[in-house]
Amino acid sequence: MELAHEDLMLLLNGLYELGEESFSVVHPADEIGELFRVDLGNATDSTVSMTTGAVTYEDALDEIEREHGPTIRKELPNEAAYVKAVTASGLVDIQNREELDKFITRYGYQDLQEGHPPRYAGFDTNLLPWRMHDVLGIDPVLHTKSGGRAPVNGYALLEGVDKELSISYRYGKNAMPASALADAFGSEYERLAGQPTEDNRETRLGLREYRRLRETRPHDIIPTGTGDTNIIDGCAEYYADKPTGVILFSNDYGFVDKARVRKVPAVHVEFSIDFPRRVTGTWEEIATLLYELAVLFGVLVLPRATLYGVWEGKSERNWKDEEIDIDTRSEKLAAILERDQPIVQAHALR
């Protein structure tokens, strides 16, 4: 069964209904094993215990490389991507939250009724895979205050960023044979034949975010070349004679410095090196964590179900709809999902 990211709450509800209020999320490789444990409380206050932190995970990657070689190791996200995916879920915050909040308060929250110019947010290539509109809390649809002021009024979609992501995906390395992945990580990986490698899956998350913002949010398309200098120059030139303004976000200090030289407001987004061993969050955040890690790792094993972020035959439509494949190993869980999915889909169409 294929479930969209937004419908993964059904999986959590099904597990809860079957008495699996506490469960482990496991990577099938012996060197990694349990990534985290979920204790489902109420929908707004549940606990996630991070069994495998970033340092432990890096040690596991080193062991995999010794056993299977560097190419196989690269089929898994590195420790930085692991931390970023957990951050993207909303369960863990960015490192420099106070600095970012001050920056957004200074340049955002424009009072359009008083004639202040709208302000659009632009993301560097290194941030697009990590759901920055949610992490930063700036989305104008989700975070508009009473009185109509929003942190930003839309998004500056930088053509150079789109090109960098597209080039990276198009010319990325070829997929590994599924048999080699299965030998290293477990038989579950036999289903990954012909699917993108890990770095390309990360790129796909960025491409999907770019297109989602283009399809569903107010935006400007900014003509730019690739590379930091061309992207920043394109922004500066585009907004020089526009009534709107732009603020830029990047995980690269060099990008931020170059933007400030051009008098374009920019700020560095800093991720933590590791994350707390115990965090609390909502079911929605846990569902997002499952989606992000299923795509990056390819496979996650839960009680009664195996989650495939990629699988042989995954289509462009599956990527667009942010779908993962749920291999239910329990007839009862399959029945619950088949019962509830049409109800949710019908409600979404209203």
XYZ file of C-alpha atoms in Angstrom:
350
model
C 0.000 0.000 0.000
C 1.230 3.476 -0.883
C 0.683 6.239 1.665
C 1.414 9.934 1.212
C 3.484 11.736 3.800
C 0.393 13.597 4.992
C -1.433 10.269 5.509
C 1.234 8.530 7.612
C -0.785 9.439 10.702
C -2.984 6.518 9.616
C -0.056 4.168 10.178
C 0.535 5.540 13.665
C -3.168 5.303 14.427
C -3.247 1.712 13.185
C -0.313 0.693 15.357
C -1.885 2.426 18.339
C -5.214 0.677 17.720
C -3.413 -2.688 17.713
C -1.707 -2.023 21.038
C 1.660 -0.975 19.597
C 1.770 2.272 21.570
C 5.519 1.824 22.045
C 7.582 0.588 19.112
C 11.074 0.605 17.627
C 12.071 1.985 14.234
C 14.908 -0.153 12.926
C 17.300 -0.094 10.008
C 17.807 -3.683 8.788
C 21.622 -3.477 8.678
C 23.145 -5.318 11.652
C 25.632 -2.484 12.160
C 22.835 0.078 12.675
C 19.761 -1.614 14.116
C 17.357 0.491 16.177
C 17.400 4.155 15.172
C 14.789 5.388 17.623
C 11.878 4.316 19.762
C 8.434 5.915 19.727
C 6.079 6.080 22.698
C 2.736 7.257 21.378
C 0.997 9.425 23.942
C -1.661 11.877 22.876
C -1.463 13.428 19.428
C 0.345 16.545 20.645
C 2.705 15.084 23.249
C 4.504 11.838 22.418
C 8.058 10.753 23.195
C 10.814 9.757 20.791
C 13.965 8.196 22.254
C 16.875 8.474 19.824
C 18.700 5.186 20.339
C 21.240 5.906 17.614
C 22.717 9.377 17.891
C 24.889 11.016 15.266
C 28.191 9.854 16.781
C 27.000 6.264 17.195
C 25.628 6.358 13.667
C 28.950 7.592 12.275
C 30.680 4.682 14.018
C 28.206 2.314 12.358
C 28.975 3.850 8.957
C 32.696 3.332 9.573
C 32.039 -0.322 10.385
C 29.951 -0.718 7.224
C 32.756 0.791 5.172
C 35.325 -1.598 6.670
C 33.066 -4.556 5.949
C 31.583 -3.586 2.568
C 33.655 -0.707 1.161
C 33.132 3.046 0.652
C 30.620 2.731 -2.196
C 28.180 0.793 -0.047
C 28.649 3.265 2.796
C 27.578 6.093 0.505
C 24.247 4.336 -0.034
C 23.280 5.554 3.428
C 22.905 9.176 4.569
C 25.949 10.604 6.312
C 25.684 11.670 9.939
C 25.010 15.319 8.994
C 22.066 14.358 6.762
C 20.747 12.141 9.564
C 20.700 15.115 11.959
C 19.160 17.387 9.311
C 16.362 14.893 8.653
C 15.526 14.749 12.362
C 15.552 18.563 12.402
C 13.291 18.670 9.337
C 10.679 16.685 11.257
C 10.368 19.464 13.820
C 11.322 17.202 16.732
C 14.703 18.934 17.094
C 15.340 22.638 16.653
C 18.067 24.384 14.691
C 21.139 25.452 16.649
C 20.945 29.233 16.209
C 17.224 29.742 16.776
C 17.629 33.025 18.686
C 19.745 34.591 15.933
C 17.295 33.511 13.248
C 14.264 34.773 15.147
C 15.915 38.179 15.542
C 16.774 38.252 11.826
C 13.210 37.348 10.806
C 11.728 39.873 13.220
C 14.015 42.583 11.811
C 13.323 41.943 8.144
C 9.955 40.173 8.180
C 6.465 40.807 9.513
C 5.842 43.565 6.997
C 2.668 45.585 7.575
C 1.247 45.537 4.068
C -1.754 47.641 5.086
C 0.646 50.441 6.018
C 2.375 50.219 2.657
C 5.419 48.233 3.758
C 6.946 46.222 0.893
C 6.322 42.459 0.884
C 9.295 40.319 1.878
C 10.072 36.979 0.224
C 12.331 34.213 1.555
C 14.926 32.490 -0.621
C 16.711 29.232 0.255
C 20.159 28.109 -0.820
C 20.519 24.660 -2.390
C 21.818 23.131 0.841
C 18.594 23.920 2.734
C 15.810 22.967 0.338
C 15.684 19.237 1.240
C 15.037 20.014 4.911
C 11.558 21.610 4.988
C 12.803 25.042 6.013
C 9.366 26.685 5.782
C 8.318 24.480 8.712
C 11.621 24.474 10.610
C 11.957 28.265 10.557
C 8.256 28.848 11.189
C 7.985 31.443 8.429
C 5.368 30.064 6.050
C 2.768 32.772 5.295
C -0.061 30.239 5.052
C 0.743 28.548 8.363
C 2.190 31.337 10.488
C 0.281 34.563 9.815
C -0.410 36.486 13.034
C -3.628 38.218 13.955
C -3.708 41.489 12.077
C -2.437 39.871 8.910
C 1.311 40.106 9.442
C 3.311 37.083 8.342
C 7.018 36.341 8.870
C 7.414 36.462 5.092
C 4.855 37.023 2.362
C 6.041 34.363 -0.067
C 9.146 32.764 -1.531
C 11.909 33.804 -3.899
C 12.492 30.691 -5.988
C 16.009 30.913 -7.350
C 16.450 29.361 -10.787
C 20.123 28.697 -10.049
C 19.160 26.559 -7.061
C 16.676 24.593 -9.162
C 19.366 24.087 -11.817
C 21.924 22.907 -9.227
C 19.479 20.364 -7.834
C 18.414 19.199 -11.303
C 22.002 18.842 -12.530
C 22.991 16.970 -9.373
C 20.111 14.543 -9.836
C 20.501 14.101 -13.588
C 24.219 13.443 -13.496
C 24.435 11.694 -10.141
C 25.953 8.252 -9.872
C 23.992 5.258 -11.115
C 21.972 3.129 -8.754
C 23.799 0.270 -7.052
C 22.684 -3.255 -7.898
C 19.937 -4.220 -5.475
C 21.696 -7.530 -4.825
C 24.757 -5.688 -3.476
C 22.568 -3.592 -1.184
C 20.732 -6.696 0.030
C 24.007 -8.455 0.781
C 25.169 -5.510 2.874
C 21.964 -4.323 4.553
C 19.415 -7.128 4.394
C 16.945 -8.761 2.052
C 14.561 -5.796 2.268
C 16.875 -3.903 -0.093
C 16.119 -6.274 -2.957
C 13.110 -4.036 -3.692
C 15.325 -1.003 -4.420
C 16.341 -2.122 -7.917
C 16.691 0.817 -10.314
C 16.028 3.484 -7.693
C 18.142 6.610 -7.040
C 21.163 6.366 -4.782
C 21.099 8.061 -1.372
C 22.599 11.374 -2.490
C 20.094 11.529 -5.337
C 17.226 10.762 -2.962
C 18.320 13.710 -0.836
C 18.357 15.843 -3.999
C 14.843 14.652 -4.845
C 13.609 15.981 -1.510
C 15.001 19.395 -2.460
C 13.475 19.325 -5.940
C 10.088 18.360 -4.522
C 10.214 21.224 -2.022
C 11.079 23.734 -4.772
C 8.140 22.554 -6.861
C 5.770 22.424 -3.900
C 6.487 26.064 -3.061
C 6.067 26.997 -6.714
C 2.717 25.187 -6.926
C 1.141 26.217 -3.614
C 2.657 29.459 -2.295
C 3.043 33.094 -3.428
C 6.419 33.376 -5.128
C 8.768 35.116 -7.506
C 10.846 33.119 -9.990
C 14.294 34.728 -9.903
C 16.439 34.285 -13.045
C 19.955 33.396 -11.883
C 22.870 31.275 -12.929
C 24.334 28.544 -10.753
C 26.929 29.094 -8.044
C 26.758 31.402 -5.046
C 27.894 34.567 -6.830
C 25.474 34.181 -9.744
C 22.553 33.321 -7.474
C 23.164 36.324 -5.203
C 23.818 38.702 -8.111
C 20.583 37.556 -9.726
C 18.656 38.274 -6.519
C 20.207 41.702 -6.079
C 19.489 42.676 -9.684
C 15.933 41.298 -9.706
C 14.842 43.121 -6.563
C 16.728 46.363 -7.259
C 13.697 47.881 -8.986
C 10.912 45.829 -7.392
C 8.484 46.871 -4.666
C 9.203 43.585 -2.905
C 12.331 42.545 -1.026
C 14.144 39.291 -0.336
C 15.886 37.668 2.625
C 18.163 34.678 2.036
C 18.873 31.608 4.155
C 21.853 29.276 3.746
C 23.813 26.594 5.580
C 26.979 28.040 3.983
C 28.785 30.952 5.658
C 30.442 31.861 2.349
C 27.053 32.294 0.680
C 25.857 34.534 3.516
C 29.009 36.683 3.404
C 28.694 37.179 -0.363
C 25.035 38.171 -0.006
C 25.833 40.757 2.642
C 28.518 42.275 0.420
C 25.766 42.806 -2.173
C 23.538 44.343 0.539
C 21.104 41.425 0.368
C 19.920 40.433 3.874
C 21.065 36.877 4.578
C 21.549 34.606 7.567
C 23.273 31.305 8.276
C 21.112 28.374 9.397
C 23.121 26.191 11.761
C 22.241 22.569 12.434
C 23.289 20.822 15.626
C 26.101 18.288 15.484
C 23.913 15.798 17.342
C 20.465 15.741 18.921
C 19.056 15.030 22.387
C 18.496 11.394 23.255
C 14.900 12.037 24.275
C 12.504 14.496 22.634
C 8.773 15.094 22.676
C 6.581 16.013 19.762
C 3.360 15.517 17.883
C 2.209 12.535 15.866
C 2.497 14.759 12.801
C 6.182 15.388 13.535
C 6.777 11.669 14.073
C 5.077 10.946 10.739
C 7.367 13.474 9.041
C 10.405 11.841 10.642
C 9.308 8.458 9.288
C 8.854 9.926 5.804
C 12.201 11.734 5.736
C 14.208 8.774 7.021
C 12.363 6.248 4.867
C 13.390 8.220 1.773
C 16.993 8.735 2.906
C 17.623 5.209 4.182
C 15.384 3.521 1.618
C 13.994 1.073 4.189
C 12.715 1.278 7.774
C 11.364 -1.661 9.750
C 8.522 -1.160 12.230
C 6.408 -3.734 14.041
C 3.846 -5.164 11.633
C 5.102 -3.085 8.665
C 8.177 -2.287 6.581
C 8.418 1.206 5.111
C 10.023 1.707 1.701
C 10.953 5.277 0.838
C 12.006 4.006 -2.579
C 11.108 0.803 -4.347
C 11.329 -0.727 -7.785
C 8.755 1.044 -9.910
C 8.442 4.200 -7.812
C 7.056 6.723 -10.263
C 7.217 10.478 -10.747
C 3.687 10.636 -9.392
C 4.831 8.855 -6.202
C 7.618 11.404 -5.777
C 5.271 14.326 -6.455
C 2.697 13.062 -3.959
C 5.407 12.295 -1.357
C 4.361 8.659 -1.161
C 6.145 5.752 0.473
C 5.251 2.092 0.185
C 3.972 0.282 3.270
C 4.562 -3.483 3.222
C 2.180 -4.602 5.940
C 3.281 -7.805 7.635
C 0.036 -7.900 9.616
C -3.397 -8.606 8.170
C -4.990 -6.593 10.973
C -2.866 -3.524 10.230
C -3.536 -3.868 6.500
C -7.274 -3.983 7.193
C -7.124 -0.827 9.331
C -5.189 1.091 6.667
C -7.533 -0.079 3.918
C -10.474 0.984 6.071
C -9.163 4.446 6.950
C -7.321 5.571 3.808
C -10.432 6.157 1.645
C -12.038 8.184 4.453
C -9.023 10.482 4.724
C -8.723 10.844 0.954
C -12.419 11.679 0.608
C -12.138 14.306 3.342
C -9.109 15.860 1.618
C -11.106 16.330 -1.594
C -13.796 18.422 0.125
